[in-house]
CSV table of C-alpha atoms in Angstrom, one decimal:
chain,number,residue,atom,x,y,z
F,1,MET,CA,0.0,0.0,0.0
F,2,PRO,CA,1.4,3.4,-0.9
F,3,ARG,CA,1.9,6.2,1.7
F,4,PRO,CA,-1.6,7.7,2.0
F,5,ILE,CA,-0.8,11.4,1.2
F,6,ILE,CA,-2.2,12.6,-2.1
F,7,ALA,CA,-2.9,15.8,-3.9
F,8,THR,CA,-5.9,16.1,-6.2
F,9,VAL,CA,-6.1,18.7,-9.0
F,10,HIS,CA,-9.7,19.5,-10.0
F,11,LEU,CA,-9.9,20.6,-13.6
F,12,THR,CA,-13.5,21.7,-13.2
F,13,ALA,CA,-12.4,24.2,-10.5
F,14,ILE,CA,-9.9,25.8,-12.9
F,15,GLU,CA,-12.5,26.0,-15.6
F,16,HIS,CA,-14.9,27.6,-13.2
F,17,ASN,CA,-12.4,30.1,-12.0
F,18,ILE,CA,-11.4,31.2,-15.5
F,19,LEU,CA,-15.1,31.7,-16.4
F,20,THR,CA,-15.7,33.6,-13.1
F,21,ILE,CA,-12.8,35.9,-13.9
F,22,LYS,CA,-13.9,36.4,-17.4
F,23,GLY,CA,-17.3,37.4,-16.1
F,24,LEU,CA,-15.7,40.2,-14.1
F,25,LEU,CA,-13.6,41.3,-17.1
F,26,ALA,CA,-16.6,41.5,-19.5
F,27,ASN,CA,-15.0,41.7,-22.9
F,28,LYS,CA,-11.4,42.2,-21.9
F,29,VAL,CA,-8.7,39.6,-22.7
F,30,CYS,CA,-8.2,37.0,-20.1
F,31,MET,CA,-4.5,35.8,-20.1
F,32,PRO,CA,-4.0,33.3,-17.2
F,33,VAL,CA,-0.5,33.0,-15.8
F,34,VAL,CA,0.8,29.4,-15.8
F,35,LYS,CA,4.3,30.0,-14.6
F,36,ALA,CA,5.9,27.9,-11.8
F,37,ASN,CA,4.5,24.7,-13.4
F,38,ALA,CA,1.0,26.2,-13.2
F,39,TYR,CA,1.5,27.4,-9.6
F,40,GLY,CA,2.5,23.9,-8.6
F,41,HIS,CA,-0.5,22.2,-10.2
F,42,GLY,CA,1.3,20.8,-13.1
F,43,LEU,CA,1.3,22.5,-16.6
F,44,GLY,CA,0.5,19.2,-18.3
F,45,ARG,CA,-2.2,18.3,-15.8
F,46,VAL,CA,-4.2,21.5,-16.1
F,47,PHE,CA,-3.7,22.1,-19.8
F,48,SER,CA,-7.1,20.7,-20.8
F,49,ALA,CA,-8.8,23.1,-18.3
F,50,LEU,CA,-7.4,26.2,-19.9
F,51,GLY,CA,-9.4,26.2,-23.1
F,52,LYS,CA,-11.6,29.1,-22.2
F,53,ALA,CA,-8.7,31.5,-21.7
F,54,ASP,CA,-7.9,33.9,-24.5
F,55,ALA,CA,-4.1,33.7,-24.1
F,56,LEU,CA,-1.5,32.4,-21.6
F,57,ALA,CA,1.5,33.9,-19.8
F,58,ILE,CA,4.5,32.0,-18.6
F,59,LEU,CA,8.1,32.7,-17.5
F,60,GLU,CA,10.4,30.3,-19.2
F,61,ILE,CA,10.8,29.5,-22.9
F,62,ASP,CA,10.7,25.7,-22.3
F,63,GLY,CA,7.3,26.0,-20.7
F,64,ALA,CA,6.0,28.1,-23.6
F,65,ILE,CA,7.3,25.5,-26.1
F,66,ALA,CA,5.7,22.7,-24.1
F,67,LEU,CA,2.4,24.5,-24.4
F,68,ARG,CA,2.7,24.7,-28.1
F,69,GLN,CA,3.6,21.0,-28.3
F,70,MET,CA,0.5,20.2,-26.2
F,71,GLY,CA,-1.6,22.0,-28.8
F,72,TRP,CA,-2.1,25.6,-27.6
F,73,THR,CA,-2.6,27.8,-30.7
F,74,LYS,CA,-3.6,31.0,-29.0
F,75,PRO,CA,-1.1,33.7,-27.9
F,76,ILE,CA,1.5,33.0,-25.3
F,77,LEU,CA,3.4,35.8,-23.5
F,78,LEU,CA,6.9,35.4,-22.0
F,79,LEU,CA,6.5,37.5,-18.9
F,80,GLU,CA,10.2,38.4,-18.3
F,81,GLY,CA,11.0,38.6,-22.0
F,82,CYS,CA,13.8,36.9,-23.8
F,83,PHE,CA,16.9,36.3,-21.8
F,84,ASP,CA,19.3,35.9,-24.8
F,85,SER,CA,19.4,35.7,-28.6
F,86,SER,CA,18.6,32.0,-28.6
F,87,ASP,CA,15.4,32.7,-26.6
F,88,MET,CA,14.4,35.4,-29.1
F,89,GLN,CA,15.0,33.0,-32.0
F,90,ALA,CA,12.9,30.3,-30.3
F,91,ALA,CA,10.2,32.8,-29.6
F,92,MET,CA,10.0,33.6,-33.3
F,93,ASN,CA,10.1,29.9,-34.2
F,94,TRP,CA,7.3,29.0,-31.8
F,95,GLN,CA,5.3,32.2,-32.4
F,96,LEU,CA,5.6,33.6,-28.9
F,97,ASP,CA,5.0,37.2,-27.7
F,98,TRP,CA,7.3,38.7,-25.1
F,99,VAL,CA,7.8,41.5,-22.6
F,100,VAL,CA,10.5,44.1,-23.1
F,101,HIS,CA,11.4,45.9,-19.8
F,102,ARG,CA,14.9,47.4,-20.3
F,103,LYS,CA,16.8,49.3,-23.0
F,104,ASP,CA,19.0,46.5,-24.3
F,105,GLN,CA,16.0,44.2,-24.8
F,106,LEU,CA,14.3,47.0,-26.8
F,107,ASP,CA,17.4,47.5,-28.9
F,108,GLN,CA,17.4,43.7,-29.7
F,109,VAL,CA,13.8,43.9,-30.8
F,110,LEU,CA,14.4,46.9,-33.0
F,111,ALA,CA,17.4,45.1,-34.6
F,112,LEU,CA,15.3,42.0,-35.1
F,113,ALA,CA,12.4,43.9,-36.7
F,114,ASN,CA,14.9,45.6,-39.1
F,115,THR,CA,16.1,42.2,-40.3
F,116,HIS,CA,12.9,40.2,-40.1
F,117,HIS,CA,10.6,41.0,-43.0
F,118,VAL,CA,7.0,40.0,-42.3
F,119,PRO,CA,4.8,39.4,-45.4
F,120,ALA,CA,1.3,40.8,-45.3
F,121,GLY,CA,-0.9,38.7,-43.1
F,122,ALA,CA,2.0,36.6,-41.7
F,123,TRP,CA,2.7,36.2,-38.0
F,124,ALA,CA,4.9,38.6,-36.1
F,125,PRO,CA,5.4,38.9,-32.3
F,126,ARG,CA,3.4,41.3,-30.2
F,127,ILE,CA,5.7,43.2,-27.8
F,128,PHE,CA,4.5,44.1,-24.3
F,129,LEU,CA,6.5,47.2,-23.2
F,130,LYS,CA,6.7,47.2,-19.4
F,131,ILE,CA,6.7,50.5,-17.6
F,132,ASN,CA,7.6,51.0,-13.9
F,133,THR,CA,4.7,52.9,-12.4
F,134,GLY,CA,5.6,52.3,-8.8
F,135,MET,CA,6.4,48.7,-8.2
F,136,ASN,CA,10.1,49.5,-8.7
F,137,ARG,CA,10.9,46.0,-9.9
F,138,LEU,CA,10.9,45.7,-13.7
F,139,GLY,CA,10.1,48.2,-16.4
F,140,PHE,CA,11.2,51.5,-18.0
F,141,GLY,CA,11.3,54.4,-15.7
F,142,LEU,CA,8.9,57.3,-16.4
F,143,ARG,CA,11.7,59.5,-17.7
F,144,ASP,CA,12.7,56.9,-20.3
F,145,ALA,CA,9.2,55.6,-21.1
F,146,GLN,CA,8.2,58.1,-23.8
F,147,VAL,CA,11.4,57.5,-25.8
F,148,ALA,CA,10.9,53.7,-25.6
F,149,ILE,CA,7.3,54.0,-26.6
F,150,GLY,CA,8.1,56.2,-29.6
F,151,ALA,CA,10.9,53.9,-30.8
F,152,LEU,CA,8.8,50.8,-30.6
F,153,GLU,CA,5.8,52.5,-32.2
F,154,ALA,CA,7.8,53.7,-35.2
F,155,CYS,CA,9.5,50.3,-35.7
F,156,THR,CA,6.4,48.1,-35.4
F,157,ALA,CA,4.3,50.4,-37.6
F,158,ALA,CA,7.0,50.4,-40.3
F,159,LYS,CA,7.6,46.7,-40.2
F,160,ARG,CA,3.9,45.7,-40.0
F,161,TRP,CA,4.3,44.0,-36.6
F,162,PRO,CA,1.3,43.9,-34.3
F,163,THR,CA,0.5,47.0,-32.3
F,164,PRO,CA,2.4,46.8,-29.0
F,165,VAL,CA,0.8,46.7,-25.5
F,166,LEU,CA,1.8,49.0,-22.7
F,167,MET,CA,2.1,47.0,-19.5
F,168,THR,CA,2.7,47.5,-15.8
F,169,HIS,CA,2.0,45.6,-12.5
F,170,PHE,CA,-0.1,46.6,-9.5
F,171,ALA,CA,1.9,46.9,-6.3
F,172,ASN,CA,-0.9,47.3,-3.8
F,173,ALA,CA,-4.1,45.8,-5.1
F,174,ASP,CA,-4.0,43.1,-2.5
F,175,VAL,CA,-3.5,45.1,0.6
F,176,PRO,CA,-6.1,44.5,3.4
F,177,ASP,CA,-7.3,48.1,3.3
F,178,LEU,CA,-9.2,48.3,0.0
F,179,ASP,CA,-9.8,52.1,0.6
F,180,ARG,CA,-6.0,52.3,0.1
F,181,ALA,CA,-5.7,49.6,-2.6
F,182,MET,CA,-8.1,51.1,-5.1
F,183,PRO,CA,-6.7,54.6,-5.2
F,184,ALA,CA,-3.2,53.1,-5.5
F,185,ALA,CA,-4.2,50.9,-8.4
F,186,ARG,CA,-6.0,53.8,-10.1
F,187,ALA,CA,-2.9,56.0,-9.7
F,188,GLN,CA,-0.8,53.4,-11.5
F,189,HIS,CA,-3.5,53.1,-14.1
F,190,ASP,CA,-3.6,56.8,-14.7
F,191,VAL,CA,0.1,57.1,-15.1
F,192,LEU,CA,0.1,54.3,-17.7
F,193,MET,CA,-2.8,55.9,-19.5
F,194,GLN,CA,-1.0,59.2,-19.8
F,195,LEU,CA,1.8,57.5,-21.6
F,196,LYS,CA,-0.2,55.0,-23.7
F,197,PRO,CA,-0.7,55.8,-27.4
F,198,ALA,CA,-4.4,55.8,-28.2
F,199,HIS,CA,-4.3,52.8,-30.5
F,200,TRP,CA,-2.2,50.6,-28.1
F,201,GLN,CA,-3.8,48.3,-25.6
F,202,SER,CA,-2.9,48.2,-21.9
F,203,SER,CA,-2.2,45.4,-19.4
F,204,LEU,CA,-2.2,46.0,-15.7
F,205,GLY,CA,-4.4,43.5,-13.8
F,206,ASN,CA,-3.0,40.7,-11.8
F,207,SER,CA,-5.4,38.6,-9.7
F,208,ALA,CA,-5.6,41.2,-7.0
F,209,GLY,CA,-6.3,43.9,-9.5
F,210,ILE,CA,-9.0,41.9,-11.3
F,211,LEU,CA,-10.8,41.0,-8.0
F,212,ASN,CA,-10.5,44.2,-6.1
F,213,CYS,CA,-9.9,47.0,-8.7
F,214,THR,CA,-11.6,45.7,-11.8
F,215,ALA,CA,-12.1,49.1,-13.4
F,216,TRP,CA,-8.4,49.7,-13.8
F,217,VAL,CA,-7.0,46.3,-15.1
F,218,GLY,CA,-6.7,47.6,-18.7
F,219,ASP,CA,-7.5,45.7,-21.9
F,220,ILE,CA,-5.5,42.5,-21.1
F,221,ALA,CA,-5.7,41.0,-17.7
F,222,ARG,CA,-3.2,38.5,-16.2
F,223,PRO,CA,-4.9,36.4,-13.5
F,224,GLY,CA,-2.5,34.2,-11.5
F,225,ILE,CA,-3.4,32.7,-8.2
F,226,ALA,CA,-7.1,33.3,-8.7
F,227,VAL,CA,-7.1,30.8,-11.6
F,228,TYR,CA,-6.2,28.1,-9.0
F,229,GLY,CA,-8.8,29.0,-6.5
F,230,ALA,CA,-6.8,30.9,-3.9
F,231,SER,CA,-7.1,34.5,-3.0
F,232,PRO,CA,-4.5,37.3,-3.4
F,233,GLY,CA,-6.4,39.0,-0.5
F,234,PRO,CA,-7.9,40.6,1.3
F,235,ARG,CA,-11.2,38.6,1.1
F,236,PRO,CA,-11.2,34.8,1.1
F,237,ALA,CA,-11.4,33.0,-2.3
F,238,SER,CA,-14.9,31.8,-1.7
F,239,ALA,CA,-16.1,35.5,-1.4
F,240,TYR,CA,-14.9,36.0,-4.9
F,241,GLY,CA,-16.7,32.9,-6.1
F,242,LEU,CA,-13.5,30.9,-6.6
F,243,LYS,CA,-13.0,27.2,-6.1
F,244,ALA,CA,-9.9,25.4,-4.8
F,245,ALA,CA,-8.2,23.6,-7.6
F,246,MET,CA,-5.8,21.6,-5.4
F,247,HIS,CA,-6.8,19.5,-2.4
F,248,LEU,CA,-4.1,17.9,-0.2
F,249,HIS,CA,-5.2,14.9,1.9
F,250,SER,CA,-3.6,12.3,4.0
F,251,GLN,CA,-4.6,9.9,6.8
F,252,ILE,CA,-4.1,9.4,10.5
F,253,LEU,CA,-1.2,7.0,11.1
F,254,ALA,CA,-1.6,6.7,14.9
F,255,ILE,CA,-3.3,8.1,17.9
F,256,GLN,CA,-1.4,9.0,21.1
F,257,GLN,CA,-3.1,9.5,24.5
F,258,VAL,CA,-1.2,12.3,26.3
F,259,SER,CA,-1.8,13.6,29.8
F,260,ALA,CA,-2.1,17.2,30.9
F,261,GLY,CA,1.4,18.7,31.0
F,262,ASP,CA,2.8,16.3,28.4
F,263,ARG,CA,4.7,17.7,25.4
F,264,VAL,CA,4.6,16.7,21.8
F,265,GLY,CA,7.1,16.8,19.0
F,266,TYR,CA,10.6,18.1,18.3
F,267,GLY,CA,11.6,20.8,20.8
F,268,SER,CA,8.6,19.9,23.0
F,269,ARG,CA,6.9,23.0,21.7
F,270,TRP,CA,3.3,22.0,22.3
F,271,GLN,CA,2.1,21.2,25.8
F,272,ALA,CA,-1.2,19.6,26.6
F,273,GLN,CA,-3.4,21.7,28.8
F,274,ARG,CA,-5.7,18.7,29.5
F,275,ASP,CA,-5.7,15.0,28.8
F,276,SER,CA,-5.6,14.9,25.1
F,277,ARG,CA,-5.7,12.7,22.0
F,278,ILE,CA,-3.0,13.5,19.5
F,279,ALA,CA,-3.3,12.1,15.9
F,280,VAL,CA,-0.1,11.5,13.9
F,281,VAL,CA,-0.6,12.4,10.2
F,282,ALA,CA,1.4,11.2,7.2
F,283,CYS,CA,2.5,14.7,6.0
F,284,GLY,CA,5.7,16.6,6.7
F,285,TYR,CA,7.9,19.3,5.4
F,286,ALA,CA,9.5,16.9,2.9
F,287,ASP,CA,6.0,16.8,1.3
F,288,GLY,CA,5.9,20.6,1.1
F,289,TYR,CA,3.9,21.4,4.2
F,290,PRO,CA,5.7,24.3,6.0
F,291,ARG,CA,7.9,23.3,8.8
F,292,HIS,CA,7.3,26.7,10.5
F,293,ALA,CA,3.5,26.1,10.7
F,294,PRO,CA,2.6,27.2,14.2
F,295,ASP,CA,0.4,25.3,16.8
F,296,GLY,CA,-3.2,25.9,15.9
F,297,THR,CA,-2.8,25.7,12.1
F,298,PRO,CA,-6.1,24.1,11.0
F,299,THR,CA,-6.5,20.7,9.4
F,300,GLY,CA,-9.8,19.0,8.7
F,301,VAL,CA,-10.9,15.7,10.3
F,302,ALA,CA,-14.5,14.3,10.0
F,303,GLY,CA,-15.9,17.7,9.1
F,304,SER,CA,-14.3,19.4,12.2
F,305,VAL,CA,-11.1,21.4,12.6
F,306,ALA,CA,-8.2,19.7,14.2
F,307,PRO,CA,-5.4,22.1,15.1
F,308,LEU,CA,-1.7,21.4,14.6
F,309,ALA,CA,-0.1,20.4,17.9
F,310,GLY,CA,3.7,20.4,17.8
F,311,ARG,CA,6.4,21.1,15.3
F,312,VAL,CA,6.0,19.6,11.8
F,313,SER,CA,8.7,17.0,11.1
F,314,MET,CA,10.0,15.6,7.9
F,315,ASP,CA,7.4,13.0,7.2
F,316,MET,CA,4.7,13.6,9.9
F,317,LEU,CA,2.8,16.2,11.7
F,318,THR,CA,0.6,16.0,14.9
F,319,ILE,CA,-2.9,17.4,15.4
F,320,ASP,CA,-5.2,17.6,18.4
F,321,VAL,CA,-8.3,15.5,17.9
F,322,THR,CA,-9.4,15.5,21.6
F,323,ASP,CA,-12.7,17.1,20.5
F,324,ILE,CA,-13.2,14.7,17.6
F,325,PRO,CA,-13.9,11.4,19.4
F,326,GLN,CA,-14.5,9.5,16.2
F,327,ALA,CA,-11.0,10.3,14.9
F,328,ASP,CA,-9.1,7.0,14.4
F,329,VAL,CA,-6.3,5.4,12.5
F,330,GLY,CA,-6.9,5.5,8.8
F,331,MET,CA,-9.3,8.4,8.9
F,332,PRO,CA,-8.8,11.0,6.1
F,333,VAL,CA,-7.2,14.4,7.0
F,334,GLU,CA,-7.5,17.5,4.8
F,335,LEU,CA,-4.4,19.6,4.9
F,336,TRP,CA,-6.0,22.1,2.5
F,337,GLY,CA,-8.9,21.9,0.0
F,338,ASP,CA,-12.6,22.7,0.3
F,339,GLN,CA,-13.0,22.6,4.1
F,340,ILE,CA,-9.6,24.0,5.0
F,341,ALA,CA,-8.7,26.8,2.6
F,342,VAL,CA,-5.1,27.0,1.6
F,343,ASP,CA,-5.2,30.7,2.3
F,344,ASP,CA,-6.1,30.0,5.9
F,345,VAL,CA,-3.1,27.6,6.2
F,346,ALA,CA,-0.9,30.2,4.7
F,347,ARG,CA,-2.2,33.0,7.0
F,348,HIS,CA,-1.4,30.9,10.0
F,349,CYS,CA,2.1,30.3,8.7
F,350,GLY,CA,2.8,33.9,7.9
F,351,THR,CA,3.0,33.3,4.2
F,352,ILE,CA,0.8,33.2,1.1
F,353,ALA,CA,-1.0,30.4,-0.7
F,354,TYR,CA,1.3,30.9,-3.7
F,355,GLU,CA,4.2,29.5,-1.7
F,356,LEU,CA,2.4,26.5,-0.3
F,357,LEU,CA,1.0,25.4,-3.7
F,358,CYS,CA,4.3,25.9,-5.5
F,359,ALA,CA,6.1,24.0,-2.8
F,360,LEU,CA,4.2,20.7,-3.2
F,361,ALA,CA,7.0,18.1,-3.2
F,362,PRO,CA,7.7,15.8,-6.1
F,363,ARG,CA,7.3,12.8,-3.9
F,364,VAL,CA,3.6,13.6,-3.3
F,365,PRO,CA,1.4,11.6,-5.8
F,366,VAL,CA,-1.0,13.8,-7.7
F,367,GLN,CA,-4.3,12.6,-9.2
F,368,VAL,CA,-6.3,14.7,-11.7
F,369,LYS,CA,-10.1,14.9,-11.6
F,370,GLY,CA,-12.3,16.4,-14.2
């Protein structure tokens, strides 16, 4: 019998989430982000659930090529652009669009356009020009943006390349105080709109922007974590109508009876305040569950919440099932899923759902359900 831990990826949840997001976007382009192996869900596993998307965005060239080989014919955007000339050649060969966020990248595109003649009606890449409007991560600064826009506009128009897209990234659309988030998003939007040529499209909205600041996401939205049914904040995923795409389950391996005052686990961190029943679960940090998860982090047993009791070890964790008398060896335990939201686990651990989903270990078997 295999070890009982298993992750289940639900394709219908991903399909539902994409349609929910498209409903918010009305007629805007929905370009889900599938980087980091589809946020830990597996690019090949989720591919069949992505069909309602208008385009896809990914980080690495190999992933983009894999999407083409799987049969994706709609646009694909390389989010950090081409890292070298071989990437650019591969992008041309596989008909990929890419982001340009610094001057040497722009110079390479201008040089390529001058040597790459595009017959009328033939494919050519669509360039997303990234502007730094306050994130201070990637993108042309505001002093250099106008020159970059002018150079790209002149080149693409002359060479019959598709009209570029002006792009930026929201820095604060996920903050708990939406009264702060929305004006901040609008300020970034307004800066970009002041720069954007009238006939160009814009792309601003990540998951947080789409869910919290929909009016300022631009023409092409780039949902990430929301596609997989977790929330960028501040509201829970269910409040946005999203469904969890990954469920992580295991089983109880053993039950320990401990007396009041007894301690559990490495470092004896957790101490029983009463006579207690402690369940040992087949899941540890080698499976991707965070070692730093504190006591009280929720798990689900028999429809009730069983809090973590003691430090997570490599292959096991311990939970308090004193108030769940029916809990017994072999009973299922939900680490995250429908009952226990991955966002709640992340909040207890002082991190975000993105990290937990992406950290699922290769040793955890994954099943796919439609």
